[in-house]
């Protein structure tokens, strides 16, 4: 069970809820949105880009659900409207961030910080390290470093980063 969603998410008008079957059109569209810049250099027509993204999204979703039985899949909402996703592998000895994506208008608005604050609080409350993979030149890497993640090793095209749990202060009063 995840830690309570921090005040910082609520203060931004955000909520998290489990992914429902009805969310798949939004999630496919979000995947397309996230890959848009990467695919802009291909010269492919939009229909080909959309078909490619849809097939990659389906394969990613199948992989996550097959290989991460302890995963929790959330839609991030602002004022009841889906704006992103966060997928977390909730293992006994590790909290792994599998995916966090926001729609383009929401990026750079503090939501990533609020989501990372929630996740690191959850990891600290359960005394588990966290792990994630990021492309080495992804701007999100700076966000992860600000939240205590340190580079570990390169795994294919991705950099593995890890964060150790911090102990909560002891209340002596």
PDB file of C-alpha atoms in Angstrom:
ATOM      1  CA  UNK A   1       0.000   0.000   0.000  1.00  0.00           C
ATOM      2  CA  UNK A   2       1.504   3.351  -0.987  1.00  0.00           C
ATOM      3  CA  UNK A   3       2.239   6.132   1.433  1.00  0.00           C
ATOM      4  CA  UNK A   4      -0.316   8.906   1.630  1.00  0.00           C
ATOM      5  CA  UNK A   5      -0.194  11.325  -1.262  1.00  0.00           C
ATOM      6  CA  UNK A   6       1.663  14.398   0.030  1.00  0.00           C
ATOM      7  CA  UNK A   7       0.115  17.791   0.511  1.00  0.00           C
ATOM      8  CA  UNK A   8       2.279  19.070  -2.357  1.00  0.00           C
ATOM      9  CA  UNK A   9       0.221  17.039  -4.855  1.00  0.00           C
ATOM     10  CA  UNK A  10      -3.083  18.187  -3.387  1.00  0.00           C
ATOM     11  CA  UNK A  11      -1.843  21.798  -3.316  1.00  0.00           C
ATOM     12  CA  UNK A  12      -1.363  21.583  -7.096  1.00  0.00           C
ATOM     13  CA  UNK A  13      -4.901  20.240  -7.520  1.00  0.00           C
ATOM     14  CA  UNK A  14      -3.554  16.756  -8.286  1.00  0.00           C
ATOM     15  CA  UNK A  15      -4.809  13.297  -7.449  1.00  0.00           C
ATOM     16  CA  UNK A  16      -3.612   9.778  -8.208  1.00  0.00           C
ATOM     17  CA  UNK A  17      -5.869   6.868  -9.001  1.00  0.00           C
ATOM     18  CA  UNK A  18      -5.383   3.370 -10.370  1.00  0.00           C
ATOM     19  CA  UNK A  19      -5.391   2.963 -14.153  1.00  0.00           C
ATOM     20  CA  UNK A  20      -8.731   1.732 -15.510  1.00  0.00           C
ATOM     21  CA  UNK A  21      -9.457   0.113 -18.871  1.00  0.00           C
ATOM     22  CA  UNK A  22     -11.209   3.343 -19.880  1.00  0.00           C
ATOM     23  CA  UNK A  23      -7.869   5.185 -19.487  1.00  0.00           C
ATOM     24  CA  UNK A  24      -6.142   3.391 -22.357  1.00  0.00           C
ATOM     25  CA  UNK A  25      -7.035   5.952 -25.064  1.00  0.00           C
ATOM     26  CA  UNK A  26      -5.553   8.704 -22.863  1.00  0.00           C
ATOM     27  CA  UNK A  27      -2.465   6.589 -22.043  1.00  0.00           C
ATOM     28  CA  UNK A  28      -1.846   5.828 -25.747  1.00  0.00           C
ATOM     29  CA  UNK A  29      -2.172   9.527 -26.543  1.00  0.00           C
ATOM     30  CA  UNK A  30       0.213  10.417 -23.718  1.00  0.00           C
ATOM     31  CA  UNK A  31       2.750   7.904 -25.049  1.00  0.00           C
ATOM     32  CA  UNK A  32       2.480   9.535 -28.502  1.00  0.00           C
ATOM     33  CA  UNK A  33       2.926  12.963 -26.929  1.00  0.00           C
ATOM     34  CA  UNK A  34       6.049  11.926 -25.018  1.00  0.00           C
ATOM     35  CA  UNK A  35       7.642  10.387 -28.147  1.00  0.00           C
ATOM     36  CA  UNK A  36       6.657  13.245 -30.489  1.00  0.00           C
ATOM     37  CA  UNK A  37       9.990  15.080 -30.473  1.00  0.00           C
ATOM     38  CA  UNK A  38      11.972  11.849 -30.852  1.00  0.00           C
ATOM     39  CA  UNK A  39       9.921  10.815 -33.884  1.00  0.00           C
ATOM     40  CA  UNK A  40       9.926  14.257 -35.503  1.00  0.00           C
ATOM     41  CA  UNK A  41      13.229  13.482 -37.238  1.00  0.00           C
ATOM     42  CA  UNK A  42      12.014  10.286 -38.913  1.00  0.00           C
ATOM     43  CA  UNK A  43      10.215  11.916 -41.807  1.00  0.00           C
ATOM     44  CA  UNK A  44       7.372   9.447 -41.313  1.00  0.00           C
ATOM     45  CA  UNK A  45       3.804  10.536 -42.021  1.00  0.00           C
ATOM     46  CA  UNK A  46       1.717  11.136 -38.873  1.00  0.00           C
ATOM     47  CA  UNK A  47      -0.251   7.901 -39.416  1.00  0.00           C
ATOM     48  CA  UNK A  48       2.995   5.887 -39.334  1.00  0.00           C
ATOM     49  CA  UNK A  49       4.179   7.677 -36.191  1.00  0.00           C
ATOM     50  CA  UNK A  50       0.831   7.008 -34.502  1.00  0.00           C
ATOM     51  CA  UNK A  51       0.851   3.328 -35.502  1.00  0.00           C
ATOM     52  CA  UNK A  52       4.434   2.927 -34.282  1.00  0.00           C
ATOM     53  CA  UNK A  53       3.657   4.592 -30.940  1.00  0.00           C
ATOM     54  CA  UNK A  54       0.485   2.561 -30.471  1.00  0.00           C
ATOM     55  CA  UNK A  55       2.353  -0.700 -31.037  1.00  0.00           C
ATOM     56  CA  UNK A  56       5.222   0.366 -28.750  1.00  0.00           C
ATOM     57  CA  UNK A  57       2.773   1.423 -26.040  1.00  0.00           C
ATOM     58  CA  UNK A  58       0.981  -1.939 -26.249  1.00  0.00           C
ATOM     59  CA  UNK A  59       4.285  -3.823 -26.010  1.00  0.00           C
ATOM     60  CA  UNK A  60       5.458  -1.677 -23.088  1.00  0.00           C
ATOM     61  CA  UNK A  61       2.170  -2.171 -21.231  1.00  0.00           C
ATOM     62  CA  UNK A  62       2.290  -5.931 -21.820  1.00  0.00           C
ATOM     63  CA  UNK A  63       5.924  -6.065 -20.636  1.00  0.00           C
ATOM     64  CA  UNK A  64       5.236  -4.080 -17.468  1.00  0.00           C
ATOM     65  CA  UNK A  65       2.214  -6.157 -16.521  1.00  0.00           C
ATOM     66  CA  UNK A  66       3.950  -9.466 -17.268  1.00  0.00           C
ATOM     67  CA  UNK A  67       7.314  -8.775 -15.609  1.00  0.00           C
ATOM     68  CA  UNK A  68       6.324  -6.567 -12.663  1.00  0.00           C
ATOM     69  CA  UNK A  69       3.633  -8.426 -10.711  1.00  0.00           C
ATOM     70  CA  UNK A  70       3.934  -6.004  -7.765  1.00  0.00           C
ATOM     71  CA  UNK A  71       3.531  -2.900  -9.902  1.00  0.00           C
ATOM     72  CA  UNK A  72       1.005  -0.199  -9.243  1.00  0.00           C
ATOM     73  CA  UNK A  73      -0.225   1.803 -12.215  1.00  0.00           C
ATOM     74  CA  UNK A  74      -1.602   5.297 -11.555  1.00  0.00           C
ATOM     75  CA  UNK A  75      -3.153   8.058 -13.610  1.00  0.00           C
ATOM     76  CA  UNK A  76      -2.234  11.551 -12.453  1.00  0.00           C
ATOM     77  CA  UNK A  77      -5.247  13.868 -12.553  1.00  0.00           C
ATOM     78  CA  UNK A  78      -5.632  17.608 -12.201  1.00  0.00           C
ATOM     79  CA  UNK A  79      -9.138  18.710 -11.288  1.00  0.00           C
ATOM     80  CA  UNK A  80     -10.480  15.312 -12.401  1.00  0.00           C
ATOM     81  CA  UNK A  81      -8.758  15.449 -15.821  1.00  0.00           C
ATOM     82  CA  UNK A  82      -5.971  12.955 -16.662  1.00  0.00           C
ATOM     83  CA  UNK A  83      -2.638  14.674 -17.256  1.00  0.00           C
ATOM     84  CA  UNK A  84      -0.062  11.926 -16.719  1.00  0.00           C
ATOM     85  CA  UNK A  85       0.889   8.520 -15.450  1.00  0.00           C
ATOM     86  CA  UNK A  86       3.191   7.065 -12.831  1.00  0.00           C
ATOM     87  CA  UNK A  87       4.020   3.353 -12.623  1.00  0.00           C
ATOM     88  CA  UNK A  88       5.806   1.953  -9.598  1.00  0.00           C
ATOM     89  CA  UNK A  89       7.104  -1.545  -8.854  1.00  0.00           C
ATOM     90  CA  UNK A  90       6.279  -2.010  -5.179  1.00  0.00           C
ATOM     91  CA  UNK A  91       8.666  -4.833  -4.242  1.00  0.00           C
ATOM     92  CA  UNK A  92       9.380  -5.979  -0.683  1.00  0.00           C
ATOM     93  CA  UNK A  93      12.945  -4.644  -0.686  1.00  0.00           C
ATOM     94  CA  UNK A  94      12.803  -1.966  -3.399  1.00  0.00           C
ATOM     95  CA  UNK A  95      10.548   0.755  -4.728  1.00  0.00           C
ATOM     96  CA  UNK A  96      11.262   1.121  -8.436  1.00  0.00           C
ATOM     97  CA  UNK A  97       9.994   3.996 -10.540  1.00  0.00           C
ATOM     98  CA  UNK A  98       9.095   2.347 -13.834  1.00  0.00           C
ATOM     99  CA  UNK A  99       7.504   5.285 -15.608  1.00  0.00           C
ATOM    100  CA  UNK A 100       6.431   8.855 -15.022  1.00  0.00           C
ATOM    101  CA  UNK A 101       5.035  10.860 -17.928  1.00  0.00           C
ATOM    102  CA  UNK A 102       3.164  14.139 -18.117  1.00  0.00           C
ATOM    103  CA  UNK A 103       1.304  15.713 -20.995  1.00  0.00           C
ATOM    104  CA  UNK A 104       3.275  18.520 -22.654  1.00  0.00           C
ATOM    105  CA  UNK A 105       1.351  21.469 -21.118  1.00  0.00           C
ATOM    106  CA  UNK A 106       1.994  20.098 -17.617  1.00  0.00           C
ATOM    107  CA  UNK A 107       5.761  19.618 -17.895  1.00  0.00           C
ATOM    108  CA  UNK A 108       7.933  22.049 -15.977  1.00  0.00           C
ATOM    109  CA  UNK A 109       5.121  23.071 -13.635  1.00  0.00           C
ATOM    110  CA  UNK A 110       6.324  21.352 -10.448  1.00  0.00           C
ATOM    111  CA  UNK A 111       4.273  18.191 -10.879  1.00  0.00           C
ATOM    112  CA  UNK A 112       7.344  15.989 -11.384  1.00  0.00           C
ATOM    113  CA  UNK A 113       8.816  17.387  -8.159  1.00  0.00           C
ATOM    114  CA  UNK A 114       5.576  16.688  -6.280  1.00  0.00           C
ATOM    115  CA  UNK A 115       5.395  13.127  -7.644  1.00  0.00           C
ATOM    116  CA  UNK A 116       9.027  12.476  -6.707  1.00  0.00           C
ATOM    117  CA  UNK A 117       8.394  13.899  -3.240  1.00  0.00           C
ATOM    118  CA  UNK A 118       5.509  11.445  -2.796  1.00  0.00           C
ATOM    119  CA  UNK A 119       7.602   8.517  -4.017  1.00  0.00           C
ATOM    120  CA  UNK A 120      10.629   9.323  -1.874  1.00  0.00           C
ATOM    121  CA  UNK A 121       8.401   9.773   1.181  1.00  0.00           C
ATOM    122  CA  UNK A 122       6.868   6.364   0.457  1.00  0.00           C
ATOM    123  CA  UNK A 123      10.319   4.772   0.134  1.00  0.00           C
ATOM    124  CA  UNK A 124      11.558   6.450   3.316  1.00  0.00           C
ATOM    125  CA  UNK A 125       8.441   5.457   5.274  1.00  0.00           C
ATOM    126  CA  UNK A 126       9.005   1.819   4.310  1.00  0.00           C
ATOM    127  CA  UNK A 127      12.817   2.047   4.552  1.00  0.00           C
ATOM    128  CA  UNK A 128      13.404   0.874   0.983  1.00  0.00           C
ATOM    129  CA  UNK A 129      15.881   2.093  -1.601  1.00  0.00           C
ATOM    130  CA  UNK A 130      14.536   3.367  -4.903  1.00  0.00           C
ATOM    131  CA  UNK A 131      15.717   2.617  -8.423  1.00  0.00           C
ATOM    132  CA  UNK A 132      14.919   4.063 -11.815  1.00  0.00           C
ATOM    133  CA  UNK A 133      16.313   4.098 -15.339  1.00  0.00           C
ATOM    134  CA  UNK A 134      16.635   7.252 -17.406  1.00  0.00           C
ATOM    135  CA  UNK A 135      18.267   8.193 -20.683  1.00  0.00           C
ATOM    136  CA  UNK A 136      21.556   9.886 -19.695  1.00  0.00           C
ATOM    137  CA  UNK A 137      20.706  13.201 -21.406  1.00  0.00           C
ATOM    138  CA  UNK A 138      17.037  13.330 -20.362  1.00  0.00           C
ATOM    139  CA  UNK A 139      16.366  16.634 -18.549  1.00  0.00           C
ATOM    140  CA  UNK A 140      14.445  14.662 -15.884  1.00  0.00           C
ATOM    141  CA  UNK A 141      17.785  13.347 -14.670  1.00  0.00           C
ATOM    142  CA  UNK A 142      18.374  16.657 -12.862  1.00  0.00           C
ATOM    143  CA  UNK A 143      15.042  16.232 -11.057  1.00  0.00           C
ATOM    144  CA  UNK A 144      16.032  12.743  -9.934  1.00  0.00           C
ATOM    145  CA  UNK A 145      19.416  13.964  -8.713  1.00  0.00           C
ATOM    146  CA  UNK A 146      17.721  16.722  -6.679  1.00  0.00           C
ATOM    147  CA  UNK A 147      15.714  13.965  -4.976  1.00  0.00           C
ATOM    148  CA  UNK A 148      18.825  12.038  -3.953  1.00  0.00           C
ATOM    149  CA  UNK A 149      19.239   9.618  -6.856  1.00  0.00           C
ATOM    150  CA  UNK A 150      22.814   8.810  -7.806  1.00  0.00           C
ATOM    151  CA  UNK A 151      24.056   7.315 -11.092  1.00  0.00           C
ATOM    152  CA  UNK A 152      24.975   3.631 -10.818  1.00  0.00           C
ATOM    153  CA  UNK A 153      25.655   2.054 -14.201  1.00  0.00           C
ATOM    154  CA  UNK A 154      24.693   2.252 -17.832  1.00  0.00           C
ATOM    155  CA  UNK A 155      22.307  -0.502 -18.910  1.00  0.00           C
ATOM    156  CA  UNK A 156      21.885  -0.374 -22.680  1.00  0.00           C
ATOM    157  CA  UNK A 157      20.586   3.085 -23.582  1.00  0.00           C
ATOM    158  CA  UNK A 158      19.655   3.884 -19.993  1.00  0.00           C
ATOM    159  CA  UNK A 159      21.420   5.058 -16.866  1.00  0.00           C
ATOM    160  CA  UNK A 160      20.419   3.218 -13.707  1.00  0.00           C
ATOM    161  CA  UNK A 161      20.018   5.551 -10.750  1.00  0.00           C
ATOM    162  CA  UNK A 162      19.477   4.602  -7.131  1.00  0.00           C
ATOM    163  CA  UNK A 163      18.473   6.386  -3.945  1.00  0.00           C
ATOM    164  CA  UNK A 164      18.908   5.026  -0.449  1.00  0.00           C
ATOM    165  CA  UNK A 165      16.087   5.449   2.057  1.00  0.00           C
ATOM    166  CA  UNK A 166      16.626   8.074   4.689  1.00  0.00           C
ATOM    167  CA  UNK A 167      15.594   7.533   8.258  1.00  0.00           C
ATOM    168  CA  UNK A 168      12.794   9.664   9.576  1.00  0.00           C
ATOM    169  CA  UNK A 169      13.823  11.863  12.494  1.00  0.00           C
ATOM    170  CA  UNK A 170      13.130  10.335  15.895  1.00  0.00           C
ATOM    171  CA  UNK A 171      10.604  12.279  17.921  1.00  0.00           C
ATOM    172  CA  UNK A 172      12.017  12.505  21.438  1.00  0.00           C
ATOM    173  CA  UNK A 173       9.342  14.832  22.769  1.00  0.00           C
TER     174      UNK A 173
END
